Coordinates of N, CA and C in Angstrom, one line a residue:
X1 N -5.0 6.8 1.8 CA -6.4 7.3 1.5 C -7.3 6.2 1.0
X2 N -6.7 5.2 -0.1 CA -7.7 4.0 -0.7 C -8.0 3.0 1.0
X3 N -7.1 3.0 1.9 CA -7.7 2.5 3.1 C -8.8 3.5 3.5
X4 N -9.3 4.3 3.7 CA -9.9 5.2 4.1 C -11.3 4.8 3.5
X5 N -11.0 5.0 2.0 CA -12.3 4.6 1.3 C -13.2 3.3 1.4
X6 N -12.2 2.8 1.5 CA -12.9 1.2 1.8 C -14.0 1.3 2.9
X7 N -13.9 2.3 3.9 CA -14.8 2.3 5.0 C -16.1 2.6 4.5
X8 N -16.0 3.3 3.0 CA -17.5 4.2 2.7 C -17.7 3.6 1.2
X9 N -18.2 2.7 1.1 CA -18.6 1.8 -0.4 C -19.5 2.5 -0.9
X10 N -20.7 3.4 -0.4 CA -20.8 4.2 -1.4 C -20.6 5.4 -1.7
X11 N -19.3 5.6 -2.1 CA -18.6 6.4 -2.3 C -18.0 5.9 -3.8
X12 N -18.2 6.0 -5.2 CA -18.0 5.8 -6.6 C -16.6 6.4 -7.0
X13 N -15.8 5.6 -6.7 CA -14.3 5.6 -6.4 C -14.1 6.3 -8.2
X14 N -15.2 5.7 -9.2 CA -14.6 5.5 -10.9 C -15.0 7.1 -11.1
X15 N -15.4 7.7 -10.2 CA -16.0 9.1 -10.9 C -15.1 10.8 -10.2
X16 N -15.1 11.5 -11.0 CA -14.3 12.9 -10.4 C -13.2 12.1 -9.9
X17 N -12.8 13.2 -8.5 CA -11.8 13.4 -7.8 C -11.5 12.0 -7.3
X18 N -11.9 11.3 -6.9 CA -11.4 10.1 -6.4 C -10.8 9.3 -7.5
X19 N -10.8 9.2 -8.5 CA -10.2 8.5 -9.6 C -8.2 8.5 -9.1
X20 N -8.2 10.0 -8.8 CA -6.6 9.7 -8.3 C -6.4 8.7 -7.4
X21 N -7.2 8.1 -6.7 CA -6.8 7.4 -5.6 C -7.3 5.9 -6.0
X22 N -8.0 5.9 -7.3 CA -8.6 4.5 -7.5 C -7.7 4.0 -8.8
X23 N -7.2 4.8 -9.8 CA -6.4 4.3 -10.9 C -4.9 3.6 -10.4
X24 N -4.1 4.8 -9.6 CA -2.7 4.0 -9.4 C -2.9 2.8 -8.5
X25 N -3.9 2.7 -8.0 CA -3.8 1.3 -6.8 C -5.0 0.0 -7.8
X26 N -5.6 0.4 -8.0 CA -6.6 -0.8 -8.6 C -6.2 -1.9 -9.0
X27 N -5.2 -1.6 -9.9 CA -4.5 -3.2 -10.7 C -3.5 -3.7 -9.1
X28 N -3.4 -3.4 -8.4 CA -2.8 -4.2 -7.2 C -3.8 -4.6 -6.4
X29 N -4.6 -4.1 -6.0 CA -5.7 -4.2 -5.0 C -6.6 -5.6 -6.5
X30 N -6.8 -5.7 -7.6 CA -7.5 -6.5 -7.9 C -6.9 -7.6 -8.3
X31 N -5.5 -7.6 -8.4 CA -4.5 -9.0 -8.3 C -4.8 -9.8 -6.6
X32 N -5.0 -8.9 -6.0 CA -4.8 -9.5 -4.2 C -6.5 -9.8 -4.1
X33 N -7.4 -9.1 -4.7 CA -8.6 -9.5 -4.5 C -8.6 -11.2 -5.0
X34 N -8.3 -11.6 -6.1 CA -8.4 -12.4 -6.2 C -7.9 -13.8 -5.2
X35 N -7.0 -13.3 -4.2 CA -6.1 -14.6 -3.7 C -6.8 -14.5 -2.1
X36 N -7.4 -13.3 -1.8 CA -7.7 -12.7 -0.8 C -9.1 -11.8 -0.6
X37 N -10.5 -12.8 -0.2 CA -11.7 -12.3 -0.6 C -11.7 -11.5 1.0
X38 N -12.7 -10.7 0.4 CA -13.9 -10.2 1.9 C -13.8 -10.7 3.3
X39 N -13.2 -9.8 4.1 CA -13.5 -10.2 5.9 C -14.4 -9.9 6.3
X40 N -15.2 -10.7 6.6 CA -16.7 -9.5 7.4 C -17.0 -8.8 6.6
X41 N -17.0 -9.0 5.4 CA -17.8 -7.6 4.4 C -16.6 -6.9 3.8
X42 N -15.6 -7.2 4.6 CA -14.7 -6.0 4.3 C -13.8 -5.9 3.7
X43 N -12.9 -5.0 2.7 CA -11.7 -5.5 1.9 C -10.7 -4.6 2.3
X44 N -9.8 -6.2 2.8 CA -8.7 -5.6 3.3 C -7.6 -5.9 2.4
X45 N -7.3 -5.7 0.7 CA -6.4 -5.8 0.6 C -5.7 -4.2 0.8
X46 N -6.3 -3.4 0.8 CA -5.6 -2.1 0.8 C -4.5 -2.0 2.2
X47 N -5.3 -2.7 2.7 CA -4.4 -3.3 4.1 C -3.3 -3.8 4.1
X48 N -3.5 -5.0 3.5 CA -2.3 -5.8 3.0 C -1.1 -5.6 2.6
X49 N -1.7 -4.5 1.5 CA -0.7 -3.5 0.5 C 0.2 -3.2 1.5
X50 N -0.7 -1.6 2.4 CA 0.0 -0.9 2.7 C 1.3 -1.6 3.8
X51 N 0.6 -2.9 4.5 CA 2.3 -3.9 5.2 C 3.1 -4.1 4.6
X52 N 2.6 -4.7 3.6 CA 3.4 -5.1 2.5 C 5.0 -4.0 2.1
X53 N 4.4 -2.7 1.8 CA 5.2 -1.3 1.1 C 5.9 -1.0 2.6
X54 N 5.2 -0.7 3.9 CA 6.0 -0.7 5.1 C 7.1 -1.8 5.7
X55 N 7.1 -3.2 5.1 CA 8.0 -4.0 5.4 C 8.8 -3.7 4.5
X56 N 8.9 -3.5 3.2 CA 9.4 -4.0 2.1 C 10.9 -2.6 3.0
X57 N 10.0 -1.1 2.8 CA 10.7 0.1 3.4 C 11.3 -0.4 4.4
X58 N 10.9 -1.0 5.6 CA 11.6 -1.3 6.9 C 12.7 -1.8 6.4
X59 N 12.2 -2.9 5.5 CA 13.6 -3.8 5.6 C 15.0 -3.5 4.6
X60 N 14.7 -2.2 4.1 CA 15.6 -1.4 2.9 C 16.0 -0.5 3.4
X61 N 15.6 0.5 4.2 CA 15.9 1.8 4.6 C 15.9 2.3 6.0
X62 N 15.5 1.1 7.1 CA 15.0 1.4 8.3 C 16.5 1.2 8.6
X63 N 16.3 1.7 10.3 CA 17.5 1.5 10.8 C 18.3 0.3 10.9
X64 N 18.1 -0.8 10.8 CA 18.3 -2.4 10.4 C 18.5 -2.4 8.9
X65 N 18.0 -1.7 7.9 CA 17.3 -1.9 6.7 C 18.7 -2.5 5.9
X66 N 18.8 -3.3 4.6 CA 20.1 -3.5 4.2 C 20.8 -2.5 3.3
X67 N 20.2 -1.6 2.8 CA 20.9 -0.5 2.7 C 21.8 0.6 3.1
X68 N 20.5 0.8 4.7 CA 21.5 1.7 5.6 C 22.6 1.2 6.5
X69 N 22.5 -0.2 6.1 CA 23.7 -1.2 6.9 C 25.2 -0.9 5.7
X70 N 24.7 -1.0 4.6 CA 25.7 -1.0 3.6 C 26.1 0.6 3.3
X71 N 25.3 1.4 3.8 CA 26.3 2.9 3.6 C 26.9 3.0 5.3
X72 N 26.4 2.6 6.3 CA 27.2 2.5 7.4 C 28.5 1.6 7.3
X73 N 28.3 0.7 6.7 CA 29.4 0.1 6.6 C 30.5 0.8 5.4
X74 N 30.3 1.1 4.2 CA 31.2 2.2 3.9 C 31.3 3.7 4.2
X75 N 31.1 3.8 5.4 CA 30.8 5.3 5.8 C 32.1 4.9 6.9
X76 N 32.4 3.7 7.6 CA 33.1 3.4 8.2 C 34.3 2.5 7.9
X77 N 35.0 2.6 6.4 CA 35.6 2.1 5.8 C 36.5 3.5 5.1
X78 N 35.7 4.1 4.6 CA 36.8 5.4 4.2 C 36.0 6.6 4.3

């Protein structure tokens, strides 16, 4: 959803309902702002993030992942 927002900047993320979507991400989205400015106007760390949480997942739980390697492999042990 904080991808989504990014498209409509005036939209006041700090007020009402959108606060759920602006408090749990902010302190991440403004550590990466710092390392990683504006594309064309546009802020892609929510972008970034979300690769970021999809690799991390891929590479833990996906079908390669090293966890589902390590219960396949004791799944196939006893």
């Amino acid at each position: 959803m904080r991808i989504i927002l990014t498209w409509y900047p005036q939209i006041n993320l700090k007020n009402g309902f959108w606060l759920l979507f602006y408090l749990p991400t902010e302190i991440f989205l403004t550590i990466t702002k710092k390392i990683v400015g504006p594309i064309g106007g546009v802020d892609i760390t929510p972008v970034i993030w979300f690769g970021l949480i999809s690799l991390s997942r891929e590479l833990l739980v996906g079908p390669q992942g090293i966890i589902s390697q390590m219960l396949l492999k004791q799944a196939m042990q006893g």
